[in-house]
């Protein structure tokens, strides 16, 4: 039994196949999630009052449409969908790296205070450096929060319970600061700021899509390359060391990549809660083993975010609320259920 | 594993008379008096103690009395809120033998906030009435304690994690409501930062609730001592742990809801004060409670004064100050308890 009650790894008994090997199940799951993502993407572009009619979809994507369809694709839904896919994938992999790097199925950028930190960073930018885009502030804030948690635990990211508590502390400071700034701004400004702080995908630009896309392009291959070593990590530090995975270094690398991915996602879409926590959880359950987890986590993250965004766009009663509110509510409940299950199992 | 177990351990109340307790309490009374004086003297305009003295006696220039008229209610509110939060913290930590008990960490503040946002957005009630905060606070408290209790009682990290989860979900609810109800948003943002500027009206609003909560907490002191020795021993000592637990939860929730409805969610006072009280007068709750009742208001008032001085002539709200002072305390507690296990 390792770590803290219930926060321990669930695959202690797993046999680590060291050979790079892709299981047929992972391939099938990957293909199905990819297909689901494509379907959700098409729905995002075609549904609703402003939707592009399915017949004209290809012309719009290939850039030959004009008028309303061109506008809807190039200004509204295109960038929104691209940011959702990119940010979702980045968050999914970020969560996976956190979870396997710290050997804690509940670790995620949210738990280490990065989402709150991103909000505080954005708020600093809006208060003191008006020329700086909110996204860059969020990027810096997320990184600073992760660094603070890392430094204040006294043991880096090694002990799950301490990470959680330190994350709660850092989040509390960030939240207090956010509340202060939201209070001093005038009402219109603070209302739009509050929208961004909840994590929103409305009014995205191609620039943001490119940024998060580029981050994925660079960092996802790194995560893939780290995959085999991370699988060894799940056997425990000592075992991983003896198999040549160098646990300490692998953990630091994994978390560095995870922080960068999460920061890229929040800078494009604001602090969207709990996607990073839930996507890898779902992905691991679907894949049923450690192989292919990176790819499936990326796809699951994208599916979760695109689906949530489709919902807030099309369900009238939600009134186009920031998507982060939906992910926070559902992700929070999911996390609660997960915790209770885990604790029931652990406290025999 | 060792980590949490040491976190749960708390020394049983020591028997016997500890001679330094009386002078320690006297020193805390002195500290509180100093805090009150500071709170009356400092702000965008500083007053000398002499000026305060004459003005309290009814004399002195008019502008000094005007300044005091705004600072006295604020100070009284600080006394009340600080006392409520500190005692709520002692009860929460004593009940669960959990060193991380705090209305903010355990999601009770978020519950109270949800109740208040609902009351302003849908019932169009002005202000932030305590009775609107209560149902939300109770609900949050119940969910968190149910989630965080294992078969062998409460595990601190679990409680904090449950509190974080409940807070996250409730925050989403609050955001959804405030973003679609601009009026509620405006009320909410001024309240949610945590401030003592409300003054007199708030004092009258929460006074009855505070008295109820404090009296119940006081009556529980010996039962909390018994509970600290473990459930079985508590039963053999003739106290009923279930009654203690429910009465304690009720008292802590009423106190937190009252404090939160008047001053907004103020974090970490409930966390830090019980630790200080234990360090000064020992683990006996009959001493811990009065000590906390003295330390809590002192700390809150000092934090408020610091906030008034930092950004003069504007002010930094006390909720921001306590978060930035309190979070490091939490981190220190985390490191210290972890240090014990290694």
XYZ file of C-alpha atoms in Angstrom:
690
model
C 0.000 0.000 0.000
C 1.551 3.217 -0.974
C 0.901 6.878 -0.528
C -2.204 8.189 1.105
C -5.469 6.377 1.679
C -7.207 5.899 -1.551
C -4.950 8.212 -3.434
C -2.676 5.330 -4.085
C -2.095 3.821 -7.446
C -4.588 1.285 -8.543
C -2.295 -0.850 -10.625
C 0.228 -1.979 -8.105
C 0.033 -5.535 -9.287
C 0.335 -4.732 -12.963
C 3.009 -6.470 -14.930
C 4.975 -3.874 -16.855
C 5.564 -4.973 -20.371
C 8.601 -3.035 -21.325
C 8.376 -3.686 -25.027
C 6.694 -0.931 -26.968
C 3.475 -2.563 -27.845
C 0.106 -1.290 -28.881
C -2.806 -3.393 -27.814
C -5.608 -4.052 -30.302
C -8.091 -2.722 -27.764
C -6.304 0.611 -27.619
C -6.421 0.862 -31.418
C -10.155 0.158 -31.496
C -10.864 2.597 -28.650
C -8.721 5.225 -30.330
C -10.538 4.821 -33.621
C -13.952 5.008 -31.974
C -13.105 8.167 -29.968
C -11.656 9.754 -33.092
C -14.865 8.988 -34.986
C -16.895 10.420 -32.107
C -14.775 13.558 -32.158
C -15.374 13.983 -35.901
C -19.131 13.551 -35.437
C -19.193 16.079 -32.581
C -17.116 18.458 -34.690
C -19.554 18.234 -37.576
C -22.466 18.781 -35.202
C -20.741 21.837 -33.721
C -20.407 23.362 -37.187
C -23.845 22.469 -38.483
C -26.302 22.684 -35.599
C -28.385 25.624 -34.497
C -29.642 28.811 -36.105
C -26.260 29.837 -37.453
C -25.218 26.311 -38.406
C -23.667 25.656 -41.780
C -25.953 23.311 -43.759
C -24.290 19.880 -44.024
C -24.205 20.155 -47.816
C -22.138 23.310 -47.699
C -19.784 22.100 -44.998
C -16.949 21.000 -47.261
C -17.003 24.200 -49.302
C -16.816 26.175 -46.053
C -13.903 24.160 -44.698
C -11.971 24.312 -47.933
C -12.410 28.067 -47.950
C -14.650 28.425 -50.986
C -17.839 29.485 -49.249
C -18.949 33.045 -48.952
C -21.500 35.151 -47.145
C -22.988 33.830 -43.973
C -21.339 30.434 -44.162
C -17.892 31.911 -44.609
C -18.460 34.170 -41.626
C -19.806 31.419 -39.408
C -16.928 29.103 -40.225
C -14.081 31.584 -40.271
C -15.113 33.894 -37.470
C -17.357 31.945 -35.120
C -17.446 28.192 -35.084
C -14.176 27.317 -36.830
C -11.839 28.900 -34.301
C -14.105 27.876 -31.442
C -14.038 24.230 -32.506
C -10.296 24.269 -33.124
C -9.540 25.765 -29.726
C -11.877 23.221 -28.103
C -10.105 20.307 -29.798
C -6.631 21.638 -29.049
C -7.306 22.683 -25.466
C -9.194 19.468 -24.750
C -6.347 17.330 -26.062
C -3.759 19.366 -24.185
C -5.717 19.116 -20.929
C -6.332 15.402 -21.358
C -2.649 14.607 -21.796
C -1.670 17.083 -19.086
C -3.896 15.248 -16.623
C -2.545 11.877 -17.691
C 1.043 12.991 -17.173
C 0.198 14.391 -13.741
C -1.587 11.221 -12.756
C 1.030 8.762 -13.859
C 3.960 11.012 -12.966
C 2.808 11.374 -9.359
C 1.272 7.904 -9.311
C -1.897 9.508 -8.043
C -5.103 8.945 -10.020
C -6.571 12.171 -8.643
C -3.732 14.506 -9.479
C -4.479 17.071 -12.111
C -3.683 20.679 -12.899
C -6.827 21.647 -10.981
C -5.641 19.938 -7.824
C -2.258 21.640 -7.850
C -3.923 25.018 -8.146
C -3.023 25.678 -11.776
C -6.548 26.601 -12.853
C -6.902 29.089 -10.020
C -3.380 30.334 -10.692
C -4.228 30.856 -14.352
C -7.201 32.964 -13.305
C -5.019 35.059 -11.007
C -2.452 35.526 -13.778
C -5.130 36.689 -16.200
C -6.437 39.088 -13.599
C -2.981 40.536 -12.969
C -2.637 41.124 -16.688
C -6.011 42.851 -16.881
C -5.327 45.038 -13.858
C -1.758 46.185 -14.285
C -0.647 45.361 -17.803
C -3.645 46.215 -19.987
C -1.670 45.667 -23.194
C -0.890 42.077 -22.315
C -3.449 39.573 -23.604
C -5.247 37.714 -20.814
C -3.964 34.445 -22.251
C -0.349 35.256 -21.587
C -1.160 36.275 -18.036
C -3.024 33.001 -17.562
C -0.061 31.070 -18.937
C 2.291 32.720 -16.464
C -0.140 32.380 -13.569
C -0.603 28.661 -14.140
C 3.141 28.108 -14.260
C 3.728 30.183 -11.115
C 1.016 28.278 -9.212
C 2.543 24.932 -10.160
C 5.981 26.178 -9.129
C 4.645 27.435 -5.792
C 3.032 24.099 -5.024
C 6.194 22.289 -6.056
C 8.351 24.415 -3.788
C 6.019 24.552 -0.810
C 5.439 20.834 -0.337
C 9.074 20.391 0.643
C 9.134 17.148 -1.302
C 8.315 18.258 -4.817
C 5.513 16.301 -6.403
C 6.297 13.050 -4.586
C 3.702 12.913 -1.781
C 0.089 13.109 -3.000
C -1.509 14.340 0.225
C 0.915 17.212 0.475
C 0.369 18.184 -3.166
C -3.357 18.348 -2.575
C -3.094 20.470 0.555
C -0.515 22.788 -0.943
C -2.719 23.082 -4.026
C -5.668 24.035 -1.843
C -3.549 26.720 -0.166
C -2.255 28.176 -3.417
C -5.771 28.093 -4.898
C -7.097 29.973 -1.885
C -4.589 32.766 -2.360
C -5.279 32.943 -6.084
C -9.042 32.989 -5.527
C -8.833 35.738 -2.916
C -6.816 37.835 -5.299
C -9.246 37.204 -8.163
C -12.185 38.241 -5.971
C -10.370 41.425 -5.089
C -9.753 42.398 -8.701
C -13.273 41.453 -9.791
C -14.472 43.783 -7.046
C -12.360 46.821 -7.906
C -13.174 46.762 -11.638
C -16.337 48.449 -12.851
C -19.311 46.231 -13.472
C -19.140 45.636 -17.239
C -15.448 44.969 -17.196
C -15.647 42.633 -14.245
C -18.597 40.779 -15.731
C -16.634 39.979 -18.881
C -13.597 39.152 -16.779
C -15.701 36.780 -14.686
C -16.850 35.093 -17.896
C -13.271 34.517 -18.968
C -12.332 33.327 -15.488
C -14.953 30.609 -15.643
C -13.257 29.210 -18.759
C -14.983 30.037 -21.994
C -14.798 29.056 -25.645
C -16.992 31.797 -27.051
C -15.348 34.421 -29.278
C -12.122 32.504 -29.857
C -9.685 33.551 -32.586
C -7.542 31.613 -35.030
C -4.499 33.012 -33.245
C -5.520 31.207 -30.070
C -6.232 28.051 -32.050
C -2.801 28.211 -33.653
C -1.134 28.736 -30.304
C -2.718 25.770 -28.600
C -2.297 23.678 -31.760
C 1.390 24.455 -31.880
C 1.756 23.561 -28.217
C 0.105 20.209 -28.873
C 2.285 19.626 -31.915
C 5.455 20.126 -29.912
C 4.465 18.652 -26.557
C 2.309 15.653 -27.431
C 5.202 13.838 -29.155
C 7.293 14.493 -26.030
C 4.538 12.930 -23.933
C 4.406 9.965 -26.289
C 8.151 9.517 -26.034
C 7.900 9.554 -22.259
C 5.115 6.955 -22.308
C 7.167 3.757 -21.854
C 9.068 5.193 -18.906
C 5.854 6.414 -17.291
C 4.457 2.900 -17.487
C 7.490 1.700 -15.541
C 6.909 4.459 -12.998
C 3.641 2.865 -12.019
C 5.617 -0.029 -10.560
C 7.078 2.241 -7.926
C 10.180 4.401 -7.837
C 12.590 1.667 -6.788
C 11.436 -0.762 -9.454
C 11.417 1.944 -12.097
C 14.944 2.941 -11.140
C 16.163 -0.622 -11.359
C 14.615 -0.968 -14.811
C 16.437 2.121 -15.954
C 13.556 4.572 -15.985
C 15.177 7.007 -13.522
C 12.036 7.798 -11.568
C 12.935 11.253 -10.290
C 13.908 12.597 -13.669
C 10.968 11.020 -15.439
C 8.586 12.544 -12.916
C 10.062 16.009 -13.286
C 9.945 15.759 -17.080
C 6.368 14.487 -17.088
C 5.209 17.280 -14.824
C 7.091 19.906 -16.769
C 5.348 18.817 -19.964
C 2.015 18.616 -18.137
C 2.383 22.148 -16.784
C 3.268 23.491 -20.233
C 0.304 21.736 -21.870
C -2.124 22.963 -19.239
C -0.775 26.486 -19.395
C -1.164 26.504 -23.182
C -4.748 25.316 -22.869
C -5.739 27.877 -20.238
C -4.121 30.683 -22.153
C -6.305 29.843 -25.159
C -9.559 29.049 -23.385
C -9.317 30.296 -19.804
C -9.161 28.050 -16.759
C -11.498 25.227 -17.794
C -11.967 23.014 -14.780
C -11.691 19.267 -14.400
C -11.267 18.192 -18.046
C -7.677 17.321 -17.210
C -8.854 15.245 -14.295
C -11.680 13.354 -15.925
C -10.401 12.747 -19.465
C -7.473 10.497 -18.518
C -9.667 8.687 -15.995
C -12.165 7.866 -18.724
C -9.375 7.037 -21.159
C -7.717 4.593 -18.780
C -10.994 2.832 -18.170
C -11.654 2.575 -21.891
C -8.214 1.341 -22.815
C -8.049 -1.024 -19.863
C -4.283 -0.832 -19.603
C -1.383 1.535 -19.842
C -0.836 1.205 -23.586
C -2.081 3.886 -25.891
C -3.146 5.964 -22.904
C -1.532 9.156 -24.201
C -3.325 9.143 -27.551
C -6.661 8.089 -26.109
C -6.394 10.690 -23.319
C -5.811 13.395 -25.900
C -8.809 12.231 -27.926
C -11.009 11.861 -24.843
C -10.087 15.320 -23.617
C -11.016 16.775 -26.992
C -14.282 14.817 -27.085
C -15.236 15.915 -23.558
C -14.562 19.578 -24.220
C -16.182 19.664 -27.665
C -19.241 17.842 -26.326
C -19.557 20.180 -23.329
C -19.182 23.177 -25.603
C -21.755 21.838 -28.048
C -24.113 21.488 -25.124
C -23.711 25.051 -23.824
C -24.034 26.378 -27.384
C -27.180 24.508 -28.288
C -29.107 24.041 -25.059
C -31.172 27.211 -24.893
C -31.646 27.205 -21.144
C -27.910 27.413 -20.582
C -27.855 30.736 -22.406
C -24.330 30.268 -23.797
C -22.722 30.175 -20.355
C -18.957 29.678 -20.213
C -18.223 26.011 -20.883
C -15.978 25.878 -17.808
C -19.037 26.123 -15.568
C -20.446 22.960 -17.091
C -17.167 21.054 -16.846
C -16.684 22.236 -13.256
C -20.138 21.097 -12.198
C -20.040 17.719 -13.901
C -16.345 17.117 -13.368
C -16.733 17.993 -9.699
C -19.565 15.551 -9.201
C -17.618 12.884 -11.104
C -14.578 13.493 -8.932
C -16.742 13.221 -5.828
C -18.143 9.874 -6.911
C -14.667 8.672 -7.812
C -13.307 9.684 -4.415
C -16.057 7.968 -2.479
C -15.603 4.759 -4.481
C -11.863 4.826 -4.001
C -12.150 5.470 -0.265
C -14.701 2.700 0.216
C -12.260 0.323 -1.403
C -9.306 1.574 0.609
C -10.771 1.751 4.120
C -11.442 -1.879 4.807
C 0.269 6.133 4.841
C 2.287 7.358 7.785
C 1.573 10.819 6.540
C -2.147 10.936 7.223
C -2.010 8.952 10.381
C 0.256 11.463 12.035
C -2.017 14.163 10.721
C -4.990 12.631 12.516
C -3.207 12.293 15.787
C -3.825 14.984 18.309
C -2.752 14.859 21.876
C -5.469 13.904 24.308
C -6.409 16.700 26.701
C -3.918 16.652 29.523
C -5.240 16.236 33.016
C -4.182 18.485 35.834
C -3.749 22.178 36.275
C -1.376 24.037 34.036
C -0.226 27.107 35.946
C 0.547 29.309 32.946
C -2.967 29.231 31.563
C -4.385 32.096 33.604
C -1.590 34.558 32.801
C -1.723 33.370 29.177
C -5.408 34.205 28.945
C -4.729 37.577 30.574
C -2.080 38.253 27.939
C -4.574 37.344 25.215
C -7.093 39.787 26.667
C -4.404 42.459 26.506
C -3.672 41.502 22.885
C -7.342 41.859 22.024
C -7.483 45.309 23.633
C -4.471 46.381 21.596
C -6.099 45.042 18.414
C -9.292 46.967 19.148
C -7.342 50.148 19.747
C -5.379 49.700 16.526
C -8.593 49.090 14.639
C -10.044 52.330 16.025
C -6.895 54.341 15.454
C -5.690 53.359 11.995
C -7.210 53.766 8.583
C -7.131 56.293 5.807
C -6.833 58.847 8.613
C -4.846 57.946 11.703
C -6.061 59.027 15.138
C -3.976 59.244 18.268
C -5.009 57.251 21.305
C -5.603 60.512 23.151
C -8.066 61.655 20.498
C -9.876 58.319 20.699
C -10.083 58.591 24.468
C -11.623 62.068 24.442
C -14.009 61.162 21.615
C -15.204 58.057 23.433
C -15.919 60.279 26.413
C -18.120 62.375 24.144
C -15.733 65.279 23.681
C -13.231 66.295 21.044
C -13.703 67.682 17.529
C -16.594 66.504 15.375
C -14.517 64.957 12.570
C -12.806 62.627 15.022
C -16.183 61.442 16.275
C -17.318 60.920 12.662
C -14.296 58.773 11.904
C -14.929 56.768 15.028
C -18.595 56.384 14.149
C -17.551 54.425 11.083
C -14.752 52.527 12.779
C -16.613 51.367 15.872
C -19.229 49.247 14.032
C -16.498 47.845 11.841
C -14.457 46.881 14.880
C -17.458 45.317 16.595
C -18.182 43.324 13.440
C -14.556 42.202 13.401
C -14.818 41.035 17.018
C -17.951 39.086 16.277
C -16.823 37.526 12.987
C -13.384 36.676 14.323
C -14.891 35.000 17.375
C -17.393 33.021 15.313
C -14.795 31.765 12.856
C -12.279 30.842 15.536
C -14.787 28.935 17.659
C -16.187 27.207 14.571
C -12.637 26.130 13.787
C -12.052 24.764 17.304
C -15.282 22.781 17.168
C -14.584 21.438 13.678
C -11.072 20.412 14.603
C -12.163 18.933 17.918
C -15.083 16.967 16.510
C -13.176 15.167 13.840
C -9.794 15.198 15.532
C -8.816 16.852 12.306
C -6.111 19.511 12.385
C -7.343 20.892 9.062
C -10.854 21.866 10.148
C -11.825 25.247 8.732
C -15.114 26.512 7.319
C -13.344 27.637 4.149
C -11.447 24.407 3.541
C -14.473 22.233 4.287
C -16.744 23.949 1.772
C -19.055 25.570 4.336
C -18.230 29.074 3.092
C -19.092 28.053 -0.451
C -22.375 26.595 0.773
C -23.225 29.806 2.596
C -22.292 31.813 -0.494
C -24.578 29.704 -2.662
C -27.489 30.293 -0.298
C -26.927 34.022 -0.394
C -26.555 34.190 -4.180
C -29.784 32.236 -4.589
C -31.557 34.604 -2.210
C -30.434 37.729 -4.077
C -30.909 36.336 -7.585
C -34.245 34.540 -7.256
C -35.894 35.997 -4.140
C -34.522 39.519 -4.747
C -33.621 39.917 -1.114
C -31.300 42.795 -0.318
C -28.076 42.182 1.582
C -26.882 38.827 2.758
C -29.180 37.421 5.437
C -27.834 34.693 7.686
C -30.892 32.513 7.388
C -30.372 32.363 3.617
C -26.782 31.281 4.133
C -27.681 28.573 6.635
C -29.306 25.911 4.397
C -26.429 26.038 1.933
C -23.870 25.893 4.716
C -25.584 22.912 6.327
C -25.877 21.062 3.053
C -22.193 21.589 2.264
C -21.178 20.526 5.758
C -23.258 17.360 5.579
C -21.961 16.357 2.162
C -18.366 16.990 3.137
C -18.527 15.127 6.446
C -20.367 12.202 4.880
C -17.907 12.007 2.006
C -14.855 12.433 4.171
C -15.719 9.900 6.868
C -14.319 6.433 6.562
C -15.203 3.474 8.721
C -12.542 4.471 11.193
C -13.674 8.036 11.488
C -12.582 11.095 9.660
C -9.427 11.358 7.558
C -8.217 14.976 7.297
C -6.964 14.877 3.722
C -10.233 13.312 2.628
C -12.212 16.055 4.319
C -10.159 18.745 2.646
C -10.464 17.041 -0.728
C -14.219 16.628 -0.260
C -14.374 20.286 0.721
C -12.487 21.246 -2.424
C -14.840 19.176 -4.584
C -17.971 20.638 -2.979
C -16.505 24.127 -3.291
C -15.751 23.558 -6.984
C -19.260 22.387 -7.790
C -20.911 25.135 -5.745
C -18.643 27.738 -7.338
C -19.850 26.557 -10.726
C -23.437 26.996 -9.522
C -22.627 30.476 -8.205
C -20.940 31.440 -11.471
C -23.866 30.170 -13.511
C -26.293 32.232 -11.422
C -24.243 35.407 -11.144
C -23.272 35.509 -14.824
C -26.926 35.383 -15.833
C -28.198 37.753 -13.106
C -26.175 40.983 -13.290
C -27.705 42.358 -10.079
C -26.754 39.309 -8.089
C -23.310 39.509 -9.686
C -22.811 43.031 -8.427
C -23.876 42.194 -4.889
C -21.835 39.031 -4.980
C -18.550 40.529 -6.069
C -18.532 43.085 -3.268
C -19.465 40.509 -0.704
C -17.295 37.602 -1.893
C -14.005 39.357 -1.352
C -14.463 39.231 2.430
C -14.705 42.605 4.137
C -15.661 44.100 7.494
C -16.856 47.367 5.969
C -20.525 46.368 6.373
C -20.641 47.527 9.962
C -23.660 48.052 12.181
C -26.476 46.464 10.201
C -24.470 43.279 9.812
C -23.734 43.184 13.530
C -27.423 43.206 14.402
C -28.130 40.625 11.703
C -25.707 38.011 12.972
C -25.719 38.735 16.703
C -28.505 36.261 17.642
C -26.991 33.492 15.517
C -23.545 34.134 16.915
C -24.827 33.954 20.486
C -26.652 30.669 19.837
C -23.596 29.138 18.190
C -21.178 30.315 20.859
C -23.359 29.083 23.717
C -23.781 25.631 22.166
C -20.051 25.439 21.487
C -19.332 26.409 25.093
C -21.663 23.717 26.409
C -19.859 21.142 24.287
C -16.412 21.796 25.766
C -16.299 18.780 28.104
C -17.904 16.482 25.545
C -15.269 17.523 23.015
C -12.617 16.661 25.584
C -14.173 13.230 26.018
C -14.405 12.714 22.270
C -10.739 13.564 21.901
C -9.930 10.422 23.887
C -11.693 8.281 21.324
C -15.250 7.178 20.767
C -15.192 4.195 23.151
C -13.640 6.126 26.004
C -16.094 8.980 25.429
C -18.997 6.560 25.816
C -17.502 5.057 28.956
C -17.104 8.581 30.347
C -20.838 8.997 30.006
C -20.989 11.296 27.008
C -22.912 10.502 23.865
C -20.627 10.930 20.849
C -23.505 11.065 18.374
C -25.162 13.938 20.237
C -21.840 15.728 20.588
C -21.153 15.305 16.905
C -24.506 16.615 15.696
C -24.624 19.494 18.155
C -21.059 20.356 17.217
C -21.754 20.256 13.502
C -24.807 22.447 14.043
C -22.903 24.968 16.149
C -19.933 25.139 13.789
C -22.214 25.560 10.781
C -24.328 28.297 12.383
C -21.186 30.174 13.431
C -19.593 29.892 9.979
C -22.800 30.862 8.198
C -23.254 33.882 10.458
C -19.689 35.061 9.984
C -19.780 34.433 6.241
C -23.098 36.161 5.678
C -21.860 39.286 7.438
C -18.312 39.540 6.161
C -18.099 37.261 3.132
C -16.048 34.093 2.914
C -12.969 34.620 5.077
C -10.522 31.773 4.871
C -7.985 30.366 7.294
C -8.960 32.211 10.498
C -10.824 29.078 11.539
C -7.802 27.000 10.578
C -5.010 28.934 12.229
C -6.599 30.125 15.488
C -7.267 26.689 17.057
C -3.646 25.728 16.463
C -2.477 28.881 18.171
C -4.923 28.333 21.020
C -3.715 24.762 21.536
C -0.126 25.906 21.505
C -0.852 28.524 24.177
C -3.311 26.909 26.603
C -3.073 23.235 25.725
C -5.622 20.810 24.291
C -8.351 21.140 26.983
C -11.388 22.556 25.183
C -12.576 24.398 28.299
C -9.480 26.577 27.833
C -9.143 26.320 24.085
C -12.556 27.858 23.421
C -12.048 31.060 25.427
C -8.520 31.389 24.095
C -9.802 31.046 20.531
C -12.519 33.565 21.290
C -9.769 36.039 22.192
C -7.250 35.172 19.474
C -9.690 35.045 16.543
C -10.947 38.633 16.834
C -7.422 39.901 17.546
C -6.055 38.300 14.388
C -8.967 39.385 12.230
C -8.802 42.988 13.452
C -5.049 43.137 12.962
C -5.453 41.696 9.444
C -8.118 44.320 8.764
C -5.851 47.116 9.978
C -3.014 45.814 7.806
C -5.384 45.785 4.824
C -6.411 49.370 5.534
C -2.815 50.526 5.734
C -1.339 48.622 2.783
C -3.154 50.418 -0.025
C -3.909 53.758 1.615
C -6.122 55.669 0.843
C -7.869 52.634 -0.659
C -8.010 49.430 1.311
C -7.266 45.793 0.784
C -10.161 43.707 2.049
C -9.543 41.561 5.073
C -10.426 38.368 3.163
C -7.490 38.931 0.839
C -5.131 39.582 3.738
C -6.179 36.456 5.648
C -5.822 34.307 2.517
C -2.292 35.514 1.926
C -1.330 35.086 5.579
C -3.320 31.890 6.106
C -2.267 29.880 3.071
C 1.370 29.837 4.186
C 0.128 28.677 7.612
C -1.598 25.774 5.897
C 1.566 24.969 3.961
C 3.589 25.146 7.157
C 1.174 22.772 8.887
C 1.479 20.402 5.954
C 5.245 20.393 6.109
C 5.353 20.111 9.873
C 2.999 17.143 10.081
C 4.908 15.522 7.259
C 8.167 16.157 9.063
C 6.934 14.212 12.088
C 6.449 11.085 10.063
C 9.932 10.939 8.617
